[in-house]
Tab-separated table of N, CA and C and ligand atoms in Angstrom:
chain	number	residue	atom	x	y	z
A	154	UNK	N	57.654	-71.775	89.622
A	154	UNK	CA	58.400	-72.726	90.464
A	154	UNK	C	58.787	-73.951	89.645
A	155	UNK	N	60.045	-74.386	89.795
A	155	UNK	CA	60.515	-75.518	88.991
A	155	UNK	C	60.984	-76.648	89.916
A	156	UNK	N	60.907	-77.880	89.429
A	156	UNK	CA	61.344	-79.031	90.224
A	156	UNK	C	62.507	-79.738	89.545
A	157	UNK	N	63.388	-80.285	90.371
A	157	UNK	CA	64.499	-81.081	89.852
A	157	UNK	C	64.649	-82.336	90.691
A	158	UNK	N	65.262	-83.354	90.110
A	158	UNK	CA	65.499	-84.597	90.840
A	158	UNK	C	66.955	-84.611	91.284
A	159	UNK	N	67.141	-84.774	92.572
A	159	UNK	CA	68.487	-84.891	93.136
A	159	UNK	C	68.642	-86.287	93.708
A	160	UNK	N	69.871	-86.800	93.715
A	160	UNK	CA	70.152	-88.037	94.456
A	160	UNK	C	71.376	-87.792	95.334
A	161	UNK	N	71.251	-88.119	96.609
A	161	UNK	CA	72.421	-88.208	97.468
A	161	UNK	C	72.949	-89.624	97.246
A	162	UNK	N	74.083	-89.717	96.560
A	162	UNK	CA	74.574	-90.999	96.046
A	162	UNK	C	75.104	-91.897	97.174
A	163	UNK	N	75.394	-93.188	96.861
A	163	UNK	CA	75.845	-94.116	97.907
A	163	UNK	C	77.066	-93.633	98.698
A	164	UNK	N	77.968	-92.879	98.062
A	164	UNK	CA	79.139	-92.379	98.825
A	164	UNK	C	78.697	-91.346	99.868
A	165	UNK	N	77.679	-90.571	99.553
A	165	UNK	CA	77.144	-89.569	100.491
A	165	UNK	C	76.555	-90.261	101.725
A	166	UNK	N	75.801	-91.342	101.473
A	166	UNK	CA	75.196	-92.096	102.580
A	166	UNK	C	76.293	-92.769	103.403
A	167	UNK	N	77.251	-93.400	102.695
A	167	UNK	CA	78.337	-94.140	103.366
A	167	UNK	C	79.178	-93.231	104.255
A	168	UNK	N	79.391	-92.009	103.808
A	168	UNK	CA	80.243	-91.076	104.567
A	168	UNK	C	79.448	-90.273	105.609
A	169	UNK	N	78.185	-90.669	105.830
A	169	UNK	CA	77.334	-89.991	106.834
A	169	UNK	C	77.189	-88.495	106.552
A	170	UNK	N	77.074	-88.155	105.267
A	170	UNK	CA	76.977	-86.743	104.886
A	170	UNK	C	75.562	-86.328	104.488
A	171	UNK	N	74.581	-87.218	104.693
A	171	UNK	CA	73.214	-86.901	104.255
A	171	UNK	C	72.717	-85.606	104.911
A	172	UNK	N	72.897	-85.502	106.227
A	172	UNK	CA	72.416	-84.310	106.943
A	172	UNK	C	73.111	-83.044	106.480
A	173	UNK	N	74.424	-83.116	106.313
A	173	UNK	CA	75.188	-81.931	105.895
A	173	UNK	C	74.773	-81.463	104.506
A	174	UNK	N	74.596	-82.416	103.572
A	174	UNK	CA	74.248	-82.026	102.202
A	174	UNK	C	72.812	-81.499	102.153
A	175	UNK	N	71.917	-82.141	102.900
A	175	UNK	CA	70.530	-81.625	102.948
A	175	UNK	C	70.521	-80.200	103.510
A	176	UNK	N	71.283	-79.954	104.565
A	176	UNK	CA	71.338	-78.610	105.156
A	176	UNK	C	71.864	-77.602	104.133
A	177	UNK	N	72.899	-77.997	103.408
A	177	UNK	CA	73.485	-77.131	102.380
A	177	UNK	C	72.426	-76.763	101.326
A	178	UNK	N	71.666	-77.772	100.899
A	178	UNK	CA	70.649	-77.531	99.862
A	178	UNK	C	69.509	-76.666	100.401
A	179	UNK	N	69.093	-76.911	101.634
A	179	UNK	CA	68.010	-76.102	102.216
A	179	UNK	C	68.468	-74.661	102.418
A	180	UNK	N	69.728	-74.492	102.843
A	180	UNK	CA	70.247	-73.131	103.024
A	180	UNK	C	70.358	-72.394	101.691
A	181	UNK	N	70.533	-73.158	100.617
A	181	UNK	CA	70.600	-72.549	99.281
A	181	UNK	C	69.209	-72.226	98.733
A	182	UNK	N	68.160	-72.547	99.506
A	182	UNK	CA	66.814	-72.122	99.115
A	182	UNK	C	65.932	-73.177	98.484
A	183	UNK	N	66.409	-74.428	98.453
A	183	UNK	CA	65.597	-75.493	97.853
A	183	UNK	C	64.629	-76.061	98.892
A	184	UNK	N	63.369	-76.243	98.477
A	184	UNK	CA	62.362	-76.906	99.311
A	184	UNK	C	62.323	-78.376	98.931
A	185	UNK	N	62.269	-79.254	99.933
A	185	UNK	CA	62.161	-80.688	99.672
A	185	UNK	C	60.683	-81.028	99.498
A	186	UNK	N	60.323	-81.545	98.329
A	186	UNK	CA	58.922	-81.925	98.113
A	186	UNK	C	58.720	-83.443	98.035
A	187	UNK	N	59.814	-84.206	98.031
A	187	UNK	CA	59.736	-85.668	98.121
A	187	UNK	C	61.109	-86.193	98.484
A	188	UNK	N	61.127	-87.305	99.238
A	188	UNK	CA	62.419	-87.875	99.656
A	188	UNK	C	62.213	-89.322	100.092
A	189	UNK	N	63.166	-90.188	99.737
A	189	UNK	CA	63.127	-91.573	100.217
A	189	UNK	C	64.535	-92.137	100.195
A	190	UNK	N	64.715	-93.284	100.858
A	190	UNK	CA	65.996	-93.984	100.759
A	190	UNK	C	65.748	-95.302	100.037
A	191	UNK	N	66.564	-95.566	99.011
A	191	UNK	CA	66.393	-96.798	98.228
A	191	UNK	C	67.761	-97.419	97.934
A	192	UNK	N	67.759	-98.730	97.721
A	192	UNK	CA	68.974	-99.398	97.261
A	192	UNK	C	68.702	-99.854	95.829
A	193	UNK	N	69.288	-99.174	94.870
A	193	UNK	CA	69.053	-99.488	93.458
A	193	UNK	C	69.664	-100.844	93.109
A	194	UNK	N	69.059	-101.528	92.137
A	194	UNK	CA	69.696	-102.729	91.587
A	194	UNK	C	70.135	-102.414	90.152
A	195	UNK	N	70.778	-103.392	89.497
A	195	UNK	CA	71.357	-103.123	88.166
A	195	UNK	C	70.281	-102.651	87.184
A	196	UNK	N	69.082	-103.206	87.315
A	196	UNK	CA	68.011	-102.847	86.384
A	196	UNK	C	67.556	-101.401	86.621
A	197	UNK	N	67.256	-101.058	87.868
A	197	UNK	CA	66.727	-99.708	88.131
A	197	UNK	C	67.809	-98.644	87.928
A	198	UNK	N	69.063	-98.949	88.280
A	198	UNK	CA	70.148	-97.976	88.056
A	198	UNK	C	70.402	-97.810	86.559
A	199	UNK	N	70.364	-98.925	85.828
A	199	UNK	CA	70.582	-98.877	84.377
A	199	UNK	C	69.496	-98.088	83.668
A	200	UNK	N	68.262	-98.256	84.118
A	200	UNK	CA	67.156	-97.489	83.521
A	200	UNK	C	67.305	-96.000	83.834
A	201	UNK	N	67.697	-95.708	85.062
A	201	UNK	CA	67.855	-94.299	85.458
A	201	UNK	C	68.924	-93.622	84.604
A	202	UNK	N	70.047	-94.308	84.381
A	202	UNK	CA	71.163	-93.727	83.629
A	202	UNK	C	71.164	-94.198	82.166
A	203	UNK	N	69.985	-94.514	81.627
A	203	UNK	CA	69.881	-95.028	80.250
A	203	UNK	C	70.585	-94.125	79.235
A	204	UNK	N	70.587	-92.804	79.445
A	204	UNK	CA	71.231	-91.893	78.479
A	204	UNK	C	72.735	-92.155	78.377
A	205	UNK	N	73.316	-92.783	79.410
A	205	UNK	CA	74.764	-93.023	79.407
A	205	UNK	C	75.136	-94.447	78.984
A	206	UNK	N	74.157	-95.187	78.482
A	206	UNK	CA	74.369	-96.610	78.177
A	206	UNK	C	75.588	-96.877	77.286
A	207	UNK	N	75.842	-95.994	76.342
A	207	UNK	CA	76.954	-96.218	75.402
A	207	UNK	C	78.282	-95.663	75.912
A	208	UNK	N	78.279	-95.001	77.064
A	208	UNK	CA	79.518	-94.372	77.552
A	208	UNK	C	80.429	-95.426	78.188
A	209	UNK	N	81.759	-95.206	78.082
A	209	UNK	CA	82.704	-96.215	78.613
A	209	UNK	C	82.579	-96.427	80.123
A	210	UNK	N	82.067	-95.428	80.840
A	210	UNK	CA	81.999	-95.551	82.299
A	210	UNK	C	80.669	-96.120	82.782
A	211	UNK	N	79.774	-96.524	81.848
A	211	UNK	CA	78.418	-96.942	82.245
A	211	UNK	C	78.413	-98.089	83.268
A	212	UNK	N	79.186	-99.155	82.999
A	212	UNK	CA	79.160	-100.308	83.911
A	212	UNK	C	79.672	-99.952	85.301
A	213	UNK	N	80.732	-99.144	85.341
A	213	UNK	CA	81.268	-98.714	86.641
A	213	UNK	C	80.262	-97.827	87.366
A	214	UNK	N	79.565	-96.986	86.602
A	214	UNK	CA	78.569	-96.090	87.204
A	214	UNK	C	77.439	-96.901	87.836
A	215	UNK	N	76.965	-97.923	87.122
A	215	UNK	CA	75.891	-98.770	87.654
A	215	UNK	C	76.388	-99.508	88.903
A	216	UNK	N	77.628	-99.981	88.848
A	216	UNK	CA	78.212	-100.687	90.003
A	216	UNK	C	78.253	-99.756	91.222
A	217	UNK	N	78.698	-98.537	90.988
A	217	UNK	CA	78.774	-97.563	92.079
A	217	UNK	C	77.381	-97.225	92.622
A	218	UNK	N	76.444	-96.980	91.731
A	218	UNK	CA	75.104	-96.557	92.171
A	218	UNK	C	74.330	-97.688	92.852
A	219	UNK	N	74.794	-98.942	92.654
A	219	UNK	CA	74.144	-100.069	93.335
A	219	UNK	C	74.953	-100.537	94.547
A	220	UNK	N	76.012	-99.811	94.890
A	220	UNK	CA	76.932	-100.258	95.950
A	220	UNK	C	76.394	-100.039	97.359
A	221	UNK	N	75.287	-99.339	97.484
A	221	UNK	CA	74.692	-99.069	98.788
A	221	UNK	C	73.450	-98.232	98.590
A	222	UNK	N	72.738	-97.933	99.683
A	222	UNK	CA	71.532	-97.126	99.543
A	222	UNK	C	71.844	-95.692	99.127
A	223	UNK	N	70.875	-95.073	98.486
A	223	UNK	CA	71.002	-93.669	98.123
A	223	UNK	C	69.685	-92.960	98.472
A	224	UNK	N	69.702	-91.636	98.384
A	224	UNK	CA	68.538	-90.840	98.795
A	224	UNK	C	68.080	-89.936	97.650
A	225	UNK	N	67.120	-90.421	96.842
A	225	UNK	CA	66.542	-89.539	95.823
A	225	UNK	C	65.617	-88.519	96.474
A	226	UNK	N	65.625	-87.302	95.956
A	226	UNK	CA	64.704	-86.287	96.450
A	226	UNK	C	64.288	-85.348	95.332
A	227	UNK	N	63.106	-84.811	95.479
A	227	UNK	CA	62.633	-83.806	94.537
A	227	UNK	C	62.737	-82.454	95.234
A	228	UNK	N	63.393	-81.522	94.543
A	228	UNK	CA	63.613	-80.188	95.103
A	228	UNK	C	62.874	-79.161	94.275
A	229	UNK	N	62.367	-78.136	94.957
A	229	UNK	CA	61.589	-77.099	94.269
A	229	UNK	C	62.166	-75.720	94.586
A	230	UNK	N	62.212	-74.887	93.562
A	230	UNK	CA	62.761	-73.533	93.686
A	230	UNK	C	62.557	-72.844	92.341
A	231	UNK	N	62.572	-71.518	92.316
A	231	UNK	CA	62.655	-70.831	91.032
A	231	UNK	C	63.929	-71.309	90.341
A	232	UNK	N	63.867	-71.609	89.059
A	232	UNK	CA	65.071	-71.975	88.312
A	232	UNK	C	65.847	-73.144	88.949
A	233	UNK	N	65.090	-74.099	89.496
A	233	UNK	CA	65.695	-75.157	90.324
A	233	UNK	C	66.760	-75.972	89.584
A	234	UNK	N	66.515	-76.295	88.320
A	234	UNK	CA	67.419	-77.207	87.609
A	234	UNK	C	68.815	-76.596	87.475
A	235	UNK	N	68.841	-75.365	86.962
A	235	UNK	CA	70.123	-74.690	86.765
A	235	UNK	C	70.761	-74.309	88.100
A	236	UNK	N	69.961	-73.793	89.035
A	236	UNK	CA	70.505	-73.369	90.328
A	236	UNK	C	71.069	-74.536	91.121
A	237	UNK	N	70.400	-75.688	91.022
A	237	UNK	CA	70.894	-76.863	91.752
A	237	UNK	C	72.251	-77.284	91.200
A	238	UNK	N	72.383	-77.265	89.875
A	238	UNK	CA	73.664	-77.672	89.291
A	238	UNK	C	74.775	-76.697	89.658
A	239	UNK	N	74.413	-75.428	89.816
A	239	UNK	CA	75.390	-74.443	90.280
A	239	UNK	C	75.778	-74.737	91.737
A	240	UNK	N	74.792	-75.121	92.536
A	240	UNK	CA	75.020	-75.396	93.967
A	240	UNK	C	75.894	-76.631	94.172
A	241	UNK	N	75.741	-77.644	93.293
A	241	UNK	CA	76.540	-78.873	93.480
A	241	UNK	C	77.915	-78.758	92.822
A	242	UNK	N	78.067	-77.941	91.783
A	242	UNK	CA	79.370	-77.779	91.133
A	242	UNK	C	79.614	-78.799	90.030
A	243	UNK	N	80.766	-78.686	89.387
A	243	UNK	CA	81.099	-79.526	88.224
A	243	UNK	C	81.159	-81.004	88.596
A	244	UNK	N	80.937	-81.871	87.577
A	244	UNK	CA	80.950	-83.334	87.759
A	244	UNK	C	82.213	-83.793	88.485
A	245	UNK	N	83.354	-83.256	88.055
A	245	UNK	CA	84.638	-83.592	88.670
A	245	UNK	C	84.916	-82.593	89.799
A	246	UNK	N	85.000	-83.051	91.044
A	246	UNK	CA	85.188	-82.107	92.157
A	246	UNK	C	86.438	-81.234	91.996
A	247	UNK	N	87.439	-81.754	91.271
A	247	UNK	CA	88.655	-80.958	91.054
A	247	UNK	C	88.363	-79.713	90.214
A	248	UNK	N	87.291	-79.780	89.420
A	248	UNK	CA	86.917	-78.631	88.572
A	248	UNK	C	85.808	-77.791	89.207
A	249	UNK	N	85.271	-78.252	90.333
A	249	UNK	CA	84.103	-77.578	90.920
A	249	UNK	C	84.498	-76.288	91.635
A	250	UNK	N	83.599	-75.303	91.593
A	250	UNK	CA	83.854	-74.028	92.263
A	250	UNK	C	83.918	-74.210	93.775
A	251	UNK	N	84.674	-73.315	94.416
A	251	UNK	CA	84.746	-73.292	95.889
A	251	UNK	C	83.347	-73.177	96.482
A	252	UNK	N	83.118	-73.896	97.572
A	252	UNK	CA	81.856	-73.774	98.283
A	252	UNK	C	80.730	-74.624	97.730
A	253	UNK	N	80.963	-75.306	96.606
A	253	UNK	CA	79.920	-76.181	96.058
A	253	UNK	C	79.945	-77.529	96.797
A	254	UNK	N	78.830	-78.259	96.704
A	254	UNK	CA	78.707	-79.535	97.416
A	254	UNK	C	79.811	-80.501	96.987
A	255	UNK	N	80.057	-80.587	95.682
A	255	UNK	CA	81.073	-81.538	95.218
A	255	UNK	C	82.475	-81.102	95.628
A	256	UNK	N	82.745	-79.799	95.586
A	256	UNK	CA	84.070	-79.320	96.020
A	256	UNK	C	84.284	-79.636	97.499
A	257	UNK	N	83.223	-79.457	98.290
A	257	UNK	CA	83.339	-79.661	99.732
A	257	UNK	C	83.462	-81.137	100.109
A	258	UNK	N	82.715	-82.012	99.400
A	258	UNK	CA	82.546	-83.368	99.925
A	258	UNK	C	82.947	-84.509	98.988
A	259	UNK	N	83.110	-84.260	97.678
A	259	UNK	CA	83.301	-85.387	96.746
A	259	UNK	C	84.759	-85.806	96.644
A	260	UNK	N	84.970	-87.107	96.396
A	260	UNK	CA	86.319	-87.662	96.289
A	260	UNK	C	86.822	-87.724	94.863
A	261	UNK	N	85.918	-87.934	93.896
A	261	UNK	CA	86.355	-88.156	92.518
A	261	UNK	C	85.214	-87.856	91.547
A	262	UNK	N	85.554	-87.922	90.268
A	262	UNK	CA	84.560	-87.663	89.221
A	262	UNK	C	83.428	-88.679	89.269
A	263	UNK	N	83.735	-89.902	89.668
A	263	UNK	CA	82.671	-90.903	89.759
A	263	UNK	C	81.951	-90.826	91.101
A	264	UNK	N	82.722	-90.815	92.167
A	264	UNK	CA	82.121	-90.788	93.512
A	264	UNK	C	81.943	-89.329	93.881
A	265	UNK	N	80.901	-88.739	93.292
A	265	UNK	CA	80.781	-87.278	93.401
A	265	UNK	C	79.546	-86.828	94.194
A	266	UNK	N	79.141	-87.681	95.145
A	266	UNK	CA	78.203	-87.310	96.225
A	266	UNK	C	76.742	-87.104	95.816
A	267	UNK	N	76.525	-86.403	94.694
A	267	UNK	CA	75.151	-86.032	94.330
A	267	UNK	C	74.915	-86.145	92.827
A	268	UNK	N	73.655	-86.343	92.498
A	268	UNK	CA	73.197	-86.266	91.111
A	268	UNK	C	72.237	-85.095	90.975
A	269	UNK	N	72.138	-84.538	89.777
A	269	UNK	CA	71.121	-83.531	89.499
A	269	UNK	C	70.639	-83.621	88.067
A	270	UNK	N	69.342	-83.427	87.853
A	270	UNK	CA	68.789	-83.422	86.486
A	270	UNK	C	69.448	-82.308	85.680
A	271	UNK	N	69.564	-82.533	84.352
A	271	UNK	CA	70.249	-81.517	83.546
A	271	UNK	C	69.329	-80.750	82.590
A	272	UNK	N	68.011	-81.057	82.597
A	272	UNK	CA	67.073	-80.339	81.727
A	272	UNK	C	65.662	-80.597	82.242
A	273	UNK	N	64.679	-79.787	81.821
A	273	UNK	CA	63.293	-80.062	82.230
A	273	UNK	C	62.836	-81.449	81.801
A	274	UNK	N	63.276	-81.911	80.625
A	274	UNK	CA	62.882	-83.237	80.150
A	274	UNK	C	63.468	-84.329	81.043
A	275	UNK	N	64.755	-84.204	81.375
A	275	UNK	CA	65.348	-85.245	82.228
A	275	UNK	C	64.772	-85.160	83.636
A	276	UNK	N	64.454	-83.969	84.128
A	276	UNK	CA	63.843	-83.849	85.458
A	276	UNK	C	62.511	-84.594	85.494
A	277	UNK	N	61.693	-84.433	84.467
A	277	UNK	CA	60.384	-85.108	84.429
A	277	UNK	C	60.570	-86.625	84.407
A	278	UNK	N	61.503	-87.105	83.581
A	278	UNK	CA	61.780	-88.550	83.495
A	278	UNK	C	62.293	-89.080	84.827
A	279	UNK	N	63.218	-88.347	85.417
A	279	UNK	CA	63.886	-88.832	86.637
A	279	UNK	C	62.965	-88.768	87.855
A	280	UNK	N	62.141	-87.719	87.938
A	280	UNK	CA	61.188	-87.633	89.058
A	280	UNK	C	60.221	-88.816	88.980
A	281	UNK	N	59.710	-89.091	87.779
A	281	UNK	CA	58.752	-90.193	87.607
A	281	UNK	C	59.397	-91.556	87.855
A	282	UNK	N	60.724	-91.627	87.657
A	282	UNK	CA	61.445	-92.880	87.909
A	282	UNK	C	61.359	-93.263	89.386
A	283	UNK	N	61.378	-92.278	90.269
A	283	UNK	CA	61.435	-92.558	91.711
A	283	UNK	C	60.137	-92.296	92.464
A	284	UNK	N	59.293	-91.393	91.967
A	284	UNK	CA	58.149	-90.960	92.771
A	284	UNK	C	56.849	-90.966	91.968
A	285	UNK	N	55.756	-91.369	92.654
A	285	UNK	CA	54.428	-91.199	92.070
A	285	UNK	C	53.965	-89.780	92.364
A	286	UNK	N	52.957	-89.314	91.676
A	286	UNK	CA	52.443	-87.959	91.921
A	286	UNK	C	52.007	-87.787	93.372
A	287	UNK	N	51.441	-88.857	93.953
A	287	UNK	CA	50.942	-88.777	95.333
A	287	UNK	C	52.079	-88.569	96.337
A	288	UNK	N	53.303	-88.896	95.935
A	288	UNK	CA	54.445	-88.745	96.855
A	288	UNK	C	55.073	-87.358	96.797
A	289	UNK	N	54.595	-86.511	95.898
A	289	UNK	CA	55.140	-85.150	95.780
A	289	UNK	C	54.253	-84.234	96.617
A	290	UNK	N	54.779	-83.752	97.742
A	290	UNK	CA	53.948	-82.961	98.648
A	290	UNK	C	54.017	-81.476	98.275
A	291	UNK	N	53.049	-80.734	98.763
A	291	UNK	CA	53.078	-79.287	98.598
A	291	UNK	C	53.815	-78.694	99.788
A	292	UNK	N	55.071	-78.340	99.570
A	292	UNK	CA	55.921	-77.852	100.666
A	292	UNK	C	56.192	-76.362	100.504
A	293	UNK	N	55.344	-75.716	99.738
A	293	UNK	CA	55.597	-74.318	99.396
A	293	UNK	C	55.656	-73.425	100.627
A	294	UNK	N	54.798	-73.718	101.601
A	294	UNK	CA	54.750	-72.863	102.794
A	294	UNK	C	55.713	-73.284	103.891
A	295	UNK	N	56.501	-74.320	103.668
A	295	UNK	CA	57.346	-74.857	104.748
A	295	UNK	C	58.499	-73.906	105.074
B	469	ATP	P1	74.906	-86.518	87.416
B	469	ATP	O1	74.166	-86.895	86.153
B	469	ATP	O2	75.215	-87.712	88.311
B	469	ATP	O3	74.296	-85.372	88.139
B	469	ATP	P2	76.683	-84.970	85.854
B	469	ATP	O4	75.450	-84.566	85.114
B	469	ATP	O5	77.521	-83.912	86.467
B	469	ATP	O6	76.336	-85.989	87.007
B	469	ATP	P3	77.168	-86.862	83.740
B	469	ATP	O7	77.999	-86.534	82.562
B	469	ATP	O8	75.672	-86.891	83.596
B	469	ATP	O9	77.595	-85.879	84.931
B	469	ATP	O10	77.657	-88.266	84.295
B	469	ATP	C1	76.854	-89.026	85.188
B	469	ATP	C2	77.709	-89.617	86.262
B	469	ATP	O11	78.586	-90.574	85.683
B	469	ATP	C3	78.636	-88.629	86.982
B	469	ATP	O12	78.037	-87.960	88.038
B	469	ATP	C4	79.723	-89.536	87.468
B	469	ATP	O13	79.315	-90.199	88.669
B	469	ATP	C5	79.842	-90.544	86.349
B	469	ATP	N1	80.867	-90.157	85.365
B	469	ATP	C6	80.767	-89.213	84.408
B	469	ATP	N2	81.885	-89.129	83.671
B	469	ATP	C7	82.715	-90.062	84.180
B	469	ATP	C8	84.031	-90.496	83.866
B	469	ATP	N3	84.720	-89.967	82.857
B	469	ATP	N4	84.558	-91.476	84.634
B	469	ATP	C9	83.882	-92.049	85.634
B	469	ATP	N5	82.637	-91.674	85.990
B	469	ATP	C10	82.051	-90.717	85.278
B	470	MG	MG1	74.018	-85.940	84.341
């Protein structure tokens, strides 16, 4: 069983799509093992996206991610990291496959509804960024 860190981004919350996206993820077989709603500030968003610090879109990304509350969650499934990225689709919704979360709900490459870890290393870093071990429940039988 593998875990990945997902975020329902501020555009997802603003557009009242939290329930729809959660349903989509649960129907795709992901178990929720942790979830909260937080409003990131420049420091916490910058630390989360530290790998993108040198990218031209970094400041806009931090601005967007601090523009309202978001919903980080830890999801569990066999092959969760890769399967989740398949379920959400490409970064740019225009390039995303039919039926993916971003194709269905995202407006643009930046305002793209959801985040997902891209490797076991980033999943470990990102999960620890938002959750303590005590906040990760055993939802295997749910
Ligand atoms: P995420 O990490 O959020 O799951 P991703 O892994 O598909 O998305 P990354 O390359 O890691 O894409 O970029 C992180 C985020 O930065 C994207 O989700 C998007 O919100 C934003 N972003 C990426 N590229 C651009 C760009 N060229 N212009 C504007 N925003 C961008
Ligand atoms: Mg990424």
